[in-house]
């Protein structure tokens, strides 16, 4: 083959090679653009997902903090309520659980136990209506040590008598005499007897939900400290506003 023919053949082959390379380059460029677009979409999707996850985490943290605050406030309220009715925080938390199952509010429970405590105190004199009612029901007002029994224990004894009397008119009259007008709302709690109340208390204990006296005190202290912090913040804001007010008044007048 002559040199001219070889040259022509090589040029033809080179032209074909360049053409193939051009097609390959165009295909590669197109593929790279497709990959780049896909990468951008993925980045945007991950960015959006990240924002969504961030919002979910923030919302979860806020919800958890709110739930914790509500729980501590409830513990504080229960501790103070136990003090009002003269019973231990542990016993009152059990009684509150039983009352909740009977649709009796803690407010009604506190009011009724407070009235029961007053009835016990009135009965200590040995005269008056309350003394006669306790005696007729066979319920001891004081313990073996001569001290007045906890109202929660007296409530359980009354529940036993109310169940035995099957809610008779005499039982209703005794209830109103000892608990006051709120007794009608207390009937769902006492109608099944004292053992039913004790059983629900044992159930709460099995759940690990009994509030201890120390935990109640800690909840009170925490809420008191938050109140102090809020008061200090408001006091600081008042001081700053007081310092700025003369200038603000002058500016507003001008």
JSON list of C-alpha atoms in Angstrom, two decimals:
[
{"chain": "A", "resi": 1, "resn": "UNK", "atom": "CA", "xyz": [0.00, 0.00, 0.00]},
{"chain": "A", "resi": 2, "resn": "UNK", "atom": "CA", "xyz": [1.38, 3.42, -0.95]},
{"chain": "A", "resi": 3, "resn": "UNK", "atom": "CA", "xyz": [2.06, 6.12, 1.62]},
{"chain": "A", "resi": 4, "resn": "UNK", "atom": "CA", "xyz": [-0.77, 8.23, 0.23]},
{"chain": "A", "resi": 5, "resn": "UNK", "atom": "CA", "xyz": [-3.27, 5.45, 0.70]},
{"chain": "A", "resi": 6, "resn": "UNK", "atom": "CA", "xyz": [-1.99, 4.85, 4.23]},
{"chain": "A", "resi": 7, "resn": "UNK", "atom": "CA", "xyz": [-2.35, 8.53, 5.00]},
{"chain": "A", "resi": 8, "resn": "UNK", "atom": "CA", "xyz": [-5.92, 8.59, 3.67]},
{"chain": "A", "resi": 9, "resn": "UNK", "atom": "CA", "xyz": [-6.78, 5.47, 5.66]},
{"chain": "A", "resi": 10, "resn": "UNK", "atom": "CA", "xyz": [-5.32, 6.95, 8.84]},
{"chain": "A", "resi": 11, "resn": "UNK", "atom": "CA", "xyz": [-7.17, 10.21, 8.30]},
{"chain": "A", "resi": 12, "resn": "UNK", "atom": "CA", "xyz": [-10.41, 8.29, 7.79]},
{"chain": "A", "resi": 13, "resn": "UNK", "atom": "CA", "xyz": [-9.81, 6.27, 10.93]},
{"chain": "A", "resi": 14, "resn": "UNK", "atom": "CA", "xyz": [-8.94, 9.43, 12.89]},
{"chain": "A", "resi": 15, "resn": "UNK", "atom": "CA", "xyz": [-12.07, 11.11, 11.62]},
{"chain": "A", "resi": 16, "resn": "UNK", "atom": "CA", "xyz": [-14.11, 8.12, 12.74]},
{"chain": "A", "resi": 17, "resn": "UNK", "atom": "CA", "xyz": [-12.32, 8.11, 16.11]},
{"chain": "A", "resi": 18, "resn": "UNK", "atom": "CA", "xyz": [-12.95, 11.82, 16.60]},
{"chain": "A", "resi": 19, "resn": "UNK", "atom": "CA", "xyz": [-16.57, 11.35, 15.67]},
{"chain": "A", "resi": 20, "resn": "UNK", "atom": "CA", "xyz": [-16.91, 8.51, 18.16]},
{"chain": "A", "resi": 21, "resn": "UNK", "atom": "CA", "xyz": [-15.12, 10.55, 20.82]},
{"chain": "A", "resi": 22, "resn": "UNK", "atom": "CA", "xyz": [-17.45, 13.46, 20.17]},
{"chain": "A", "resi": 23, "resn": "UNK", "atom": "CA", "xyz": [-20.47, 11.26, 20.60]},
{"chain": "A", "resi": 24, "resn": "UNK", "atom": "CA", "xyz": [-18.96, 9.77, 23.77]},
{"chain": "A", "resi": 25, "resn": "UNK", "atom": "CA", "xyz": [-18.22, 13.24, 25.13]},
{"chain": "A", "resi": 26, "resn": "UNK", "atom": "CA", "xyz": [-21.75, 14.40, 24.43]},
{"chain": "A", "resi": 27, "resn": "UNK", "atom": "CA", "xyz": [-23.17, 11.28, 26.10]},
{"chain": "A", "resi": 28, "resn": "UNK", "atom": "CA", "xyz": [-20.85, 11.75, 29.08]},
{"chain": "A", "resi": 29, "resn": "UNK", "atom": "CA", "xyz": [-21.76, 15.43, 29.37]},
{"chain": "A", "resi": 30, "resn": "UNK", "atom": "CA", "xyz": [-25.43, 14.60, 29.25]},
{"chain": "A", "resi": 31, "resn": "UNK", "atom": "CA", "xyz": [-24.97, 11.88, 31.90]},
{"chain": "A", "resi": 32, "resn": "UNK", "atom": "CA", "xyz": [-22.98, 14.22, 34.14]},
{"chain": "A", "resi": 33, "resn": "UNK", "atom": "CA", "xyz": [-25.70, 16.86, 33.88]},
{"chain": "A", "resi": 34, "resn": "UNK", "atom": "CA", "xyz": [-28.31, 14.26, 34.76]},
{"chain": "A", "resi": 35, "resn": "UNK", "atom": "CA", "xyz": [-26.25, 13.14, 37.77]},
{"chain": "A", "resi": 36, "resn": "UNK", "atom": "CA", "xyz": [-25.71, 16.74, 38.83]},
{"chain": "A", "resi": 37, "resn": "UNK", "atom": "CA", "xyz": [-29.45, 17.46, 38.65]},
{"chain": "A", "resi": 38, "resn": "UNK", "atom": "CA", "xyz": [-30.20, 14.31, 40.64]},
{"chain": "A", "resi": 39, "resn": "UNK", "atom": "CA", "xyz": [-27.60, 15.30, 43.24]},
{"chain": "A", "resi": 40, "resn": "UNK", "atom": "CA", "xyz": [-29.21, 18.74, 43.56]},
{"chain": "A", "resi": 41, "resn": "UNK", "atom": "CA", "xyz": [-32.64, 17.18, 44.01]},
{"chain": "A", "resi": 42, "resn": "UNK", "atom": "CA", "xyz": [-31.29, 14.79, 46.64]},
{"chain": "A", "resi": 43, "resn": "UNK", "atom": "CA", "xyz": [-29.56, 17.65, 48.41]},
{"chain": "A", "resi": 44, "resn": "UNK", "atom": "CA", "xyz": [-32.80, 19.64, 48.48]},
{"chain": "A", "resi": 45, "resn": "UNK", "atom": "CA", "xyz": [-34.70, 16.61, 49.70]},
{"chain": "A", "resi": 46, "resn": "UNK", "atom": "CA", "xyz": [-32.15, 15.97, 52.44]},
{"chain": "A", "resi": 47, "resn": "UNK", "atom": "CA", "xyz": [-32.21, 19.64, 53.33]},
{"chain": "A", "resi": 48, "resn": "UNK", "atom": "CA", "xyz": [-36.00, 19.56, 53.62]},
{"chain": "A", "resi": 49, "resn": "UNK", "atom": "CA", "xyz": [-35.86, 16.30, 55.53]},
{"chain": "A", "resi": 50, "resn": "UNK", "atom": "CA", "xyz": [-33.26, 17.76, 57.86]},
{"chain": "A", "resi": 51, "resn": "UNK", "atom": "CA", "xyz": [-35.46, 20.79, 58.51]},
{"chain": "A", "resi": 52, "resn": "UNK", "atom": "CA", "xyz": [-38.44, 18.51, 59.14]},
{"chain": "A", "resi": 53, "resn": "UNK", "atom": "CA", "xyz": [-36.41, 16.34, 61.51]},
{"chain": "A", "resi": 54, "resn": "UNK", "atom": "CA", "xyz": [-35.15, 19.44, 63.26]},
{"chain": "A", "resi": 55, "resn": "UNK", "atom": "CA", "xyz": [-38.67, 20.70, 63.72]},
{"chain": "A", "resi": 56, "resn": "UNK", "atom": "CA", "xyz": [-39.81, 17.31, 64.99]},
{"chain": "A", "resi": 57, "resn": "UNK", "atom": "CA", "xyz": [-36.94, 17.15, 67.48]},
{"chain": "A", "resi": 58, "resn": "UNK", "atom": "CA", "xyz": [-37.62, 20.70, 68.65]},
{"chain": "A", "resi": 59, "resn": "UNK", "atom": "CA", "xyz": [-41.35, 19.99, 68.95]},
{"chain": "A", "resi": 60, "resn": "UNK", "atom": "CA", "xyz": [-40.64, 16.79, 70.83]},
{"chain": "A", "resi": 61, "resn": "UNK", "atom": "CA", "xyz": [-38.30, 18.58, 73.23]},
{"chain": "A", "resi": 62, "resn": "UNK", "atom": "CA", "xyz": [-40.89, 21.32, 73.79]},
{"chain": "A", "resi": 63, "resn": "UNK", "atom": "CA", "xyz": [-43.66, 18.78, 74.37]},
{"chain": "A", "resi": 64, "resn": "UNK", "atom": "CA", "xyz": [-41.46, 16.81, 76.78]},
{"chain": "A", "resi": 65, "resn": "UNK", "atom": "CA", "xyz": [-40.56, 19.97, 78.70]},
{"chain": "A", "resi": 66, "resn": "UNK", "atom": "CA", "xyz": [-44.23, 20.99, 78.88]},
{"chain": "A", "resi": 67, "resn": "UNK", "atom": "CA", "xyz": [-45.27, 17.51, 80.05]},
{"chain": "A", "resi": 68, "resn": "UNK", "atom": "CA", "xyz": [-42.55, 17.54, 82.72]},
{"chain": "A", "resi": 69, "resn": "UNK", "atom": "CA", "xyz": [-43.67, 20.98, 83.92]},
{"chain": "A", "resi": 70, "resn": "UNK", "atom": "CA", "xyz": [-47.29, 19.82, 84.13]},
{"chain": "A", "resi": 71, "resn": "UNK", "atom": "CA", "xyz": [-46.27, 16.69, 86.05]},
{"chain": "A", "resi": 72, "resn": "UNK", "atom": "CA", "xyz": [-44.25, 18.67, 88.57]},
{"chain": "A", "resi": 73, "resn": "UNK", "atom": "CA", "xyz": [-47.15, 21.10, 89.05]},
{"chain": "A", "resi": 74, "resn": "UNK", "atom": "CA", "xyz": [-49.53, 18.19, 89.65]},
{"chain": "A", "resi": 75, "resn": "UNK", "atom": "CA", "xyz": [-47.09, 16.75, 92.21]},
{"chain": "A", "resi": 76, "resn": "UNK", "atom": "CA", "xyz": [-46.92, 20.13, 93.92]},
{"chain": "A", "resi": 77, "resn": "UNK", "atom": "CA", "xyz": [-50.71, 20.38, 94.06]},
{"chain": "A", "resi": 78, "resn": "UNK", "atom": "CA", "xyz": [-51.04, 16.87, 95.47]},
{"chain": "A", "resi": 79, "resn": "UNK", "atom": "CA", "xyz": [-48.44, 17.52, 98.16]},
{"chain": "A", "resi": 80, "resn": "UNK", "atom": "CA", "xyz": [-50.18, 20.71, 99.28]},
{"chain": "A", "resi": 81, "resn": "UNK", "atom": "CA", "xyz": [-53.61, 19.02, 99.19]},
{"chain": "A", "resi": 82, "resn": "UNK", "atom": "CA", "xyz": [-52.35, 16.20, 101.42]},
{"chain": "A", "resi": 83, "resn": "UNK", "atom": "CA", "xyz": [-51.24, 18.80, 103.96]},
{"chain": "A", "resi": 84, "resn": "UNK", "atom": "CA", "xyz": [-54.65, 20.47, 103.85]},
{"chain": "A", "resi": 85, "resn": "UNK", "atom": "CA", "xyz": [-56.49, 17.27, 104.79]},
{"chain": "A", "resi": 86, "resn": "UNK", "atom": "CA", "xyz": [-53.94, 16.10, 107.37]},
{"chain": "A", "resi": 87, "resn": "UNK", "atom": "CA", "xyz": [-52.82, 12.89, 105.68]},
{"chain": "A", "resi": 88, "resn": "UNK", "atom": "CA", "xyz": [-49.55, 11.65, 104.21]},
{"chain": "A", "resi": 89, "resn": "UNK", "atom": "CA", "xyz": [-48.69, 12.39, 100.61]},
{"chain": "A", "resi": 90, "resn": "UNK", "atom": "CA", "xyz": [-48.43, 8.66, 99.90]},
{"chain": "A", "resi": 91, "resn": "UNK", "atom": "CA", "xyz": [-51.91, 7.89, 101.24]},
{"chain": "A", "resi": 92, "resn": "UNK", "atom": "CA", "xyz": [-53.44, 10.93, 99.56]},
{"chain": "A", "resi": 93, "resn": "UNK", "atom": "CA", "xyz": [-51.97, 10.01, 96.17]},
{"chain": "A", "resi": 94, "resn": "UNK", "atom": "CA", "xyz": [-53.54, 6.54, 96.47]},
{"chain": "A", "resi": 95, "resn": "UNK", "atom": "CA", "xyz": [-56.86, 8.04, 97.47]},
{"chain": "A", "resi": 96, "resn": "UNK", "atom": "CA", "xyz": [-56.72, 10.53, 94.60]},
{"chain": "A", "resi": 97, "resn": "UNK", "atom": "CA", "xyz": [-56.19, 7.65, 92.18]},
{"chain": "A", "resi": 98, "resn": "UNK", "atom": "CA", "xyz": [-59.23, 5.82, 93.57]},
{"chain": "A", "resi": 99, "resn": "UNK", "atom": "CA", "xyz": [-61.26, 9.04, 93.40]},
{"chain": "A", "resi": 100, "resn": "UNK", "atom": "CA", "xyz": [-60.24, 9.58, 89.78]},
{"chain": "A", "resi": 101, "resn": "UNK", "atom": "CA", "xyz": [-61.48, 6.11, 88.82]},
{"chain": "A", "resi": 102, "resn": "UNK", "atom": "CA", "xyz": [-64.81, 7.01, 90.47]},
{"chain": "A", "resi": 103, "resn": "UNK", "atom": "CA", "xyz": [-64.95, 10.37, 88.62]},
{"chain": "A", "resi": 104, "resn": "UNK", "atom": "CA", "xyz": [-64.52, 12.30, 91.88]},
{"chain": "A", "resi": 105, "resn": "UNK", "atom": "CA", "xyz": [-62.34, 15.37, 91.42]},
{"chain": "A", "resi": 106, "resn": "UNK", "atom": "CA", "xyz": [-59.41, 16.13, 93.70]},
{"chain": "A", "resi": 107, "resn": "UNK", "atom": "CA", "xyz": [-61.11, 19.40, 94.64]},
{"chain": "A", "resi": 108, "resn": "UNK", "atom": "CA", "xyz": [-64.19, 17.51, 95.85]},
{"chain": "A", "resi": 109, "resn": "UNK", "atom": "CA", "xyz": [-61.99, 15.00, 97.66]},
{"chain": "A", "resi": 110, "resn": "UNK", "atom": "CA", "xyz": [-60.05, 17.73, 99.48]},
{"chain": "A", "resi": 111, "resn": "UNK", "atom": "CA", "xyz": [-63.25, 19.55, 100.49]},
{"chain": "A", "resi": 112, "resn": "UNK", "atom": "CA", "xyz": [-64.91, 16.36, 101.75]},
{"chain": "A", "resi": 113, "resn": "UNK", "atom": "CA", "xyz": [-61.89, 15.18, 103.72]},
{"chain": "A", "resi": 114, "resn": "UNK", "atom": "CA", "xyz": [-61.52, 18.64, 105.22]},
{"chain": "A", "resi": 115, "resn": "UNK", "atom": "CA", "xyz": [-65.14, 18.52, 106.41]},
{"chain": "A", "resi": 116, "resn": "UNK", "atom": "CA", "xyz": [-64.59, 14.98, 107.73]},
{"chain": "A", "resi": 117, "resn": "UNK", "atom": "CA", "xyz": [-61.58, 16.18, 109.75]},
{"chain": "A", "resi": 118, "resn": "UNK", "atom": "CA", "xyz": [-63.71, 18.95, 111.25]},
{"chain": "A", "resi": 119, "resn": "UNK", "atom": "CA", "xyz": [-66.38, 16.37, 112.11]},
{"chain": "A", "resi": 120, "resn": "UNK", "atom": "CA", "xyz": [-63.75, 14.23, 113.83]},
{"chain": "A", "resi": 121, "resn": "UNK", "atom": "CA", "xyz": [-62.55, 17.23, 115.82]},
{"chain": "A", "resi": 122, "resn": "UNK", "atom": "CA", "xyz": [-66.13, 18.06, 116.83]},
{"chain": "A", "resi": 123, "resn": "UNK", "atom": "CA", "xyz": [-66.70, 14.44, 117.89]},
{"chain": "A", "resi": 124, "resn": "UNK", "atom": "CA", "xyz": [-63.71, 14.48, 120.24]},
{"chain": "A", "resi": 125, "resn": "UNK", "atom": "CA", "xyz": [-65.79, 16.45, 122.75]},
{"chain": "A", "resi": 126, "resn": "UNK", "atom": "CA", "xyz": [-68.13, 13.44, 123.04]},
{"chain": "A", "resi": 127, "resn": "UNK", "atom": "CA", "xyz": [-71.23, 15.52, 122.39]},
{"chain": "A", "resi": 128, "resn": "UNK", "atom": "CA", "xyz": [-73.02, 16.86, 119.32]},
{"chain": "A", "resi": 129, "resn": "UNK", "atom": "CA", "xyz": [-74.36, 15.32, 116.13]},
{"chain": "A", "resi": 130, "resn": "UNK", "atom": "CA", "xyz": [-70.99, 14.16, 114.75]},
{"chain": "A", "resi": 131, "resn": "UNK", "atom": "CA", "xyz": [-70.17, 12.25, 117.92]},
{"chain": "A", "resi": 132, "resn": "UNK", "atom": "CA", "xyz": [-73.50, 10.42, 117.78]},
{"chain": "A", "resi": 133, "resn": "UNK", "atom": "CA", "xyz": [-73.07, 9.58, 114.08]},
{"chain": "A", "resi": 134, "resn": "UNK", "atom": "CA", "xyz": [-69.58, 8.13, 114.56]},
{"chain": "A", "resi": 135, "resn": "UNK", "atom": "CA", "xyz": [-70.78, 6.13, 117.53]},
{"chain": "A", "resi": 136, "resn": "UNK", "atom": "CA", "xyz": [-73.81, 4.79, 115.64]},
{"chain": "A", "resi": 137, "resn": "UNK", "atom": "CA", "xyz": [-71.60, 3.73, 112.74]},
{"chain": "A", "resi": 138, "resn": "UNK", "atom": "CA", "xyz": [-69.03, 2.16, 115.05]},
{"chain": "A", "resi": 139, "resn": "UNK", "atom": "CA", "xyz": [-66.19, 4.24, 113.61]},
{"chain": "A", "resi": 140, "resn": "UNK", "atom": "CA", "xyz": [-63.33, 5.24, 115.90]},
{"chain": "A", "resi": 141, "resn": "UNK", "atom": "CA", "xyz": [-62.32, 8.89, 115.71]},
{"chain": "A", "resi": 142, "resn": "UNK", "atom": "CA", "xyz": [-59.01, 8.39, 117.52]},
{"chain": "A", "resi": 143, "resn": "UNK", "atom": "CA", "xyz": [-56.37, 5.67, 117.34]},
{"chain": "A", "resi": 144, "resn": "UNK", "atom": "CA", "xyz": [-54.87, 3.48, 120.06]},
{"chain": "A", "resi": 145, "resn": "UNK", "atom": "CA", "xyz": [-52.48, 6.31, 120.92]},
{"chain": "A", "resi": 146, "resn": "UNK", "atom": "CA", "xyz": [-55.38, 8.66, 121.61]},
{"chain": "A", "resi": 147, "resn": "UNK", "atom": "CA", "xyz": [-54.56, 10.88, 118.64]},
{"chain": "A", "resi": 148, "resn": "UNK", "atom": "CA", "xyz": [-57.06, 11.70, 115.92]},
{"chain": "A", "resi": 149, "resn": "UNK", "atom": "CA", "xyz": [-56.91, 9.20, 113.05]},
{"chain": "A", "resi": 150, "resn": "UNK", "atom": "CA", "xyz": [-56.06, 10.22, 109.52]},
{"chain": "A", "resi": 151, "resn": "UNK", "atom": "CA", "xyz": [-59.15, 11.26, 107.60]},
{"chain": "A", "resi": 152, "resn": "UNK", "atom": "CA", "xyz": [-58.28, 8.81, 104.79]},
{"chain": "A", "resi": 153, "resn": "UNK", "atom": "CA", "xyz": [-58.55, 5.88, 107.21]},
{"chain": "A", "resi": 154, "resn": "UNK", "atom": "CA", "xyz": [-61.83, 7.15, 108.61]},
{"chain": "A", "resi": 155, "resn": "UNK", "atom": "CA", "xyz": [-63.13, 7.53, 105.05]},
{"chain": "A", "resi": 156, "resn": "UNK", "atom": "CA", "xyz": [-62.37, 3.85, 104.34]},
{"chain": "A", "resi": 157, "resn": "UNK", "atom": "CA", "xyz": [-64.23, 2.80, 107.50]},
{"chain": "A", "resi": 158, "resn": "UNK", "atom": "CA", "xyz": [-67.22, 4.92, 106.51]},
{"chain": "A", "resi": 159, "resn": "UNK", "atom": "CA", "xyz": [-67.19, 3.34, 103.04]},
{"chain": "A", "resi": 160, "resn": "UNK", "atom": "CA", "xyz": [-67.49, -0.10, 104.65]},
{"chain": "A", "resi": 161, "resn": "UNK", "atom": "CA", "xyz": [-70.51, 1.01, 106.70]},
{"chain": "A", "resi": 162, "resn": "UNK", "atom": "CA", "xyz": [-72.13, 2.71, 103.70]},
{"chain": "A", "resi": 163, "resn": "UNK", "atom": "CA", "xyz": [-71.76, -0.47, 101.65]},
{"chain": "A", "resi": 164, "resn": "UNK", "atom": "CA", "xyz": [-73.19, -2.60, 104.47]},
{"chain": "A", "resi": 165, "resn": "UNK", "atom": "CA", "xyz": [-76.17, -0.24, 104.84]},
{"chain": "A", "resi": 166, "resn": "UNK", "atom": "CA", "xyz": [-76.68, -0.38, 101.05]},
{"chain": "A", "resi": 167, "resn": "UNK", "atom": "CA", "xyz": [-77.02, 3.40, 100.73]},
{"chain": "A", "resi": 168, "resn": "UNK", "atom": "CA", "xyz": [-80.08, 3.55, 102.99]},
{"chain": "A", "resi": 169, "resn": "UNK", "atom": "CA", "xyz": [-81.60, 6.91, 104.01]},
{"chain": "A", "resi": 170, "resn": "UNK", "atom": "CA", "xyz": [-79.82, 6.56, 107.36]},
{"chain": "A", "resi": 171, "resn": "UNK", "atom": "CA", "xyz": [-76.49, 6.04, 105.58]},
{"chain": "A", "resi": 172, "resn": "UNK", "atom": "CA", "xyz": [-77.13, 9.07, 103.37]},
{"chain": "A", "resi": 173, "resn": "UNK", "atom": "CA", "xyz": [-77.99, 11.21, 106.40]},
{"chain": "A", "resi": 174, "resn": "UNK", "atom": "CA", "xyz": [-74.81, 10.09, 108.15]},
{"chain": "A", "resi": 175, "resn": "UNK", "atom": "CA", "xyz": [-72.77, 10.95, 105.07]},
{"chain": "A", "resi": 176, "resn": "UNK", "atom": "CA", "xyz": [-74.15, 14.47, 104.85]},
{"chain": "A", "resi": 177, "resn": "UNK", "atom": "CA", "xyz": [-73.62, 14.96, 108.60]},
{"chain": "A", "resi": 178, "resn": "UNK", "atom": "CA", "xyz": [-69.93, 14.00, 108.37]},
{"chain": "A", "resi": 179, "resn": "UNK", "atom": "CA", "xyz": [-68.90, 15.19, 104.89]},
{"chain": "A", "resi": 180, "resn": "UNK", "atom": "CA", "xyz": [-71.22, 18.10, 104.27]},
{"chain": "A", "resi": 181, "resn": "UNK", "atom": "CA", "xyz": [-72.99, 18.93, 101.02]},
{"chain": "A", "resi": 182, "resn": "UNK", "atom": "CA", "xyz": [-70.20, 17.43, 98.89]},
{"chain": "A", "resi": 183, "resn": "UNK", "atom": "CA", "xyz": [-71.08, 13.93, 100.12]},
{"chain": "A", "resi": 184, "resn": "UNK", "atom": "CA", "xyz": [-73.42, 13.36, 97.19]},
{"chain": "A", "resi": 185, "resn": "UNK", "atom": "CA", "xyz": [-70.43, 13.65, 94.84]},
{"chain": "A", "resi": 186, "resn": "UNK", "atom": "CA", "xyz": [-68.44, 11.25, 97.02]},
{"chain": "A", "resi": 187, "resn": "UNK", "atom": "CA", "xyz": [-70.94, 8.37, 96.75]},
{"chain": "A", "resi": 188, "resn": "UNK", "atom": "CA", "xyz": [-69.28, 6.75, 93.67]},
{"chain": "A", "resi": 189, "resn": "UNK", "atom": "CA", "xyz": [-66.07, 6.51, 95.71]},
{"chain": "A", "resi": 190, "resn": "UNK", "atom": "CA", "xyz": [-67.53, 5.01, 98.91]},
{"chain": "A", "resi": 191, "resn": "UNK", "atom": "CA", "xyz": [-70.33, 2.81, 97.54]},
{"chain": "A", "resi": 192, "resn": "UNK", "atom": "CA", "xyz": [-68.13, -0.30, 97.08]},
{"chain": "A", "resi": 193, "resn": "UNK", "atom": "CA", "xyz": [-66.57, -0.18, 100.53]},
{"chain": "A", "resi": 194, "resn": "UNK", "atom": "CA", "xyz": [-63.19, 0.56, 102.02]},
{"chain": "A", "resi": 195, "resn": "UNK", "atom": "CA", "xyz": [-61.53, -2.55, 100.57]},
{"chain": "A", "resi": 196, "resn": "UNK", "atom": "CA", "xyz": [-62.20, -1.32, 97.04]},
{"chain": "A", "resi": 197, "resn": "UNK", "atom": "CA", "xyz": [-60.44, 1.95, 97.91]},
{"chain": "A", "resi": 198, "resn": "UNK", "atom": "CA", "xyz": [-57.50, 0.05, 99.40]},
{"chain": "A", "resi": 199, "resn": "UNK", "atom": "CA", "xyz": [-57.30, -2.23, 96.36]},
{"chain": "A", "resi": 200, "resn": "UNK", "atom": "CA", "xyz": [-57.01, 0.70, 93.95]},
{"chain": "A", "resi": 201, "resn": "UNK", "atom": "CA", "xyz": [-54.31, 2.16, 96.18]},
{"chain": "A", "resi": 202, "resn": "UNK", "atom": "CA", "xyz": [-52.41, -1.13, 95.98]},
{"chain": "A", "resi": 203, "resn": "UNK", "atom": "CA", "xyz": [-52.85, -1.05, 92.20]},
{"chain": "A", "resi": 204, "resn": "UNK", "atom": "CA", "xyz": [-51.26, 2.39, 91.99]},
{"chain": "A", "resi": 205, "resn": "UNK", "atom": "CA", "xyz": [-48.42, 1.17, 94.20]},
{"chain": "A", "resi": 206, "resn": "UNK", "atom": "CA", "xyz": [-47.87, -1.77, 91.84]},
{"chain": "A", "resi": 207, "resn": "UNK", "atom": "CA", "xyz": [-47.67, 0.70, 88.95]},
{"chain": "A", "resi": 208, "resn": "UNK", "atom": "CA", "xyz": [-45.01, 2.66, 90.83]},
{"chain": "A", "resi": 209, "resn": "UNK", "atom": "CA", "xyz": [-47.20, 5.75, 90.77]},
{"chain": "A", "resi": 210, "resn": "UNK", "atom": "CA", "xyz": [-47.43, 6.54, 94.49]},
{"chain": "A", "resi": 211, "resn": "UNK", "atom": "CA", "xyz": [-46.10, 10.02, 95.19]},
{"chain": "A", "resi": 212, "resn": "UNK", "atom": "CA", "xyz": [-43.66, 10.09, 98.09]},
{"chain": "A", "resi": 213, "resn": "UNK", "atom": "CA", "xyz": [-43.59, 12.87, 100.67]},
{"chain": "A", "resi": 214, "resn": "UNK", "atom": "CA", "xyz": [-40.05, 13.82, 99.65]},
{"chain": "A", "resi": 215, "resn": "UNK", "atom": "CA", "xyz": [-40.92, 13.99, 95.94]},
{"chain": "A", "resi": 216, "resn": "UNK", "atom": "CA", "xyz": [-43.89, 16.21, 96.80]},
{"chain": "A", "resi": 217, "resn": "UNK", "atom": "CA", "xyz": [-41.65, 18.53, 98.81]},
{"chain": "A", "resi": 218, "resn": "UNK", "atom": "CA", "xyz": [-39.13, 18.66, 95.97]},
{"chain": "A", "resi": 219, "resn": "UNK", "atom": "CA", "xyz": [-41.90, 19.58, 93.52]},
{"chain": "A", "resi": 220, "resn": "UNK", "atom": "CA", "xyz": [-43.03, 22.38, 95.86]},
{"chain": "A", "resi": 221, "resn": "UNK", "atom": "CA", "xyz": [-39.45, 23.68, 96.19]},
{"chain": "A", "resi": 222, "resn": "UNK", "atom": "CA", "xyz": [-38.91, 23.59, 92.40]},
{"chain": "A", "resi": 223, "resn": "UNK", "atom": "CA", "xyz": [-42.09, 25.54, 91.66]},
{"chain": "A", "resi": 224, "resn": "UNK", "atom": "CA", "xyz": [-41.27, 28.02, 94.44]},
{"chain": "A", "resi": 225, "resn": "UNK", "atom": "CA", "xyz": [-37.84, 28.60, 92.89]},
{"chain": "A", "resi": 226, "resn": "UNK", "atom": "CA", "xyz": [-39.40, 29.16, 89.45]},
{"chain": "A", "resi": 227, "resn": "UNK", "atom": "CA", "xyz": [-41.73, 31.73, 91.02]},
{"chain": "A", "resi": 228, "resn": "UNK", "atom": "CA", "xyz": [-38.72, 33.48, 92.59]},
{"chain": "A", "resi": 229, "resn": "UNK", "atom": "CA", "xyz": [-36.90, 33.53, 89.23]},
{"chain": "A", "resi": 230, "resn": "UNK", "atom": "CA", "xyz": [-39.95, 34.98, 87.46]},
{"chain": "A", "resi": 231, "resn": "UNK", "atom": "CA", "xyz": [-40.33, 37.60, 90.19]},
{"chain": "A", "resi": 232, "resn": "UNK", "atom": "CA", "xyz": [-36.64, 38.55, 89.91]},
{"chain": "A", "resi": 233, "resn": "UNK", "atom": "CA", "xyz": [-36.94, 38.87, 86.12]},
{"chain": "A", "resi": 234, "resn": "UNK", "atom": "CA", "xyz": [-40.02, 41.10, 86.44]},
{"chain": "A", "resi": 235, "resn": "UNK", "atom": "CA", "xyz": [-38.26, 43.21, 89.08]},
{"chain": "A", "resi": 236, "resn": "UNK", "atom": "CA", "xyz": [-35.26, 43.70, 86.77]},
{"chain": "A", "resi": 237, "resn": "UNK", "atom": "CA", "xyz": [-37.54, 44.67, 83.89]},
{"chain": "A", "resi": 238, "resn": "UNK", "atom": "CA", "xyz": [-39.31, 47.19, 86.17]},
{"chain": "A", "resi": 239, "resn": "UNK", "atom": "CA", "xyz": [-36.00, 48.75, 87.18]},
{"chain": "A", "resi": 240, "resn": "UNK", "atom": "CA", "xyz": [-34.82, 49.06, 83.57]},
{"chain": "A", "resi": 241, "resn": "UNK", "atom": "CA", "xyz": [-38.16, 50.54, 82.47]},
{"chain": "A", "resi": 242, "resn": "UNK", "atom": "CA", "xyz": [-38.10, 53.00, 85.37]},
{"chain": "A", "resi": 243, "resn": "UNK", "atom": "CA", "xyz": [-34.64, 54.23, 84.33]},
{"chain": "A", "resi": 244, "resn": "UNK", "atom": "CA", "xyz": [-35.70, 54.61, 80.70]},
{"chain": "A", "resi": 245, "resn": "UNK", "atom": "CA", "xyz": [-39.09, 56.23, 81.27]},
{"chain": "A", "resi": 246, "resn": "UNK", "atom": "CA", "xyz": [-37.89, 59.85, 81.75]},
{"chain": "A", "resi": 247, "resn": "UNK", "atom": "CA", "xyz": [-36.09, 59.76, 78.39]},
{"chain": "A", "resi": 248, "resn": "UNK", "atom": "CA", "xyz": [-39.03, 58.02, 76.75]},
{"chain": "A", "resi": 249, "resn": "UNK", "atom": "CA", "xyz": [-41.44, 60.63, 78.12]},
{"chain": "A", "resi": 250, "resn": "UNK", "atom": "CA", "xyz": [-39.24, 63.45, 76.82]},
{"chain": "A", "resi": 251, "resn": "UNK", "atom": "CA", "xyz": [-38.94, 61.80, 73.43]},
{"chain": "A", "resi": 252, "resn": "UNK", "atom": "CA", "xyz": [-42.68, 61.19, 73.18]},
{"chain": "A", "resi": 253, "resn": "UNK", "atom": "CA", "xyz": [-43.45, 64.81, 74.13]},
{"chain": "A", "resi": 254, "resn": "UNK", "atom": "CA", "xyz": [-41.09, 66.15, 71.50]}
]
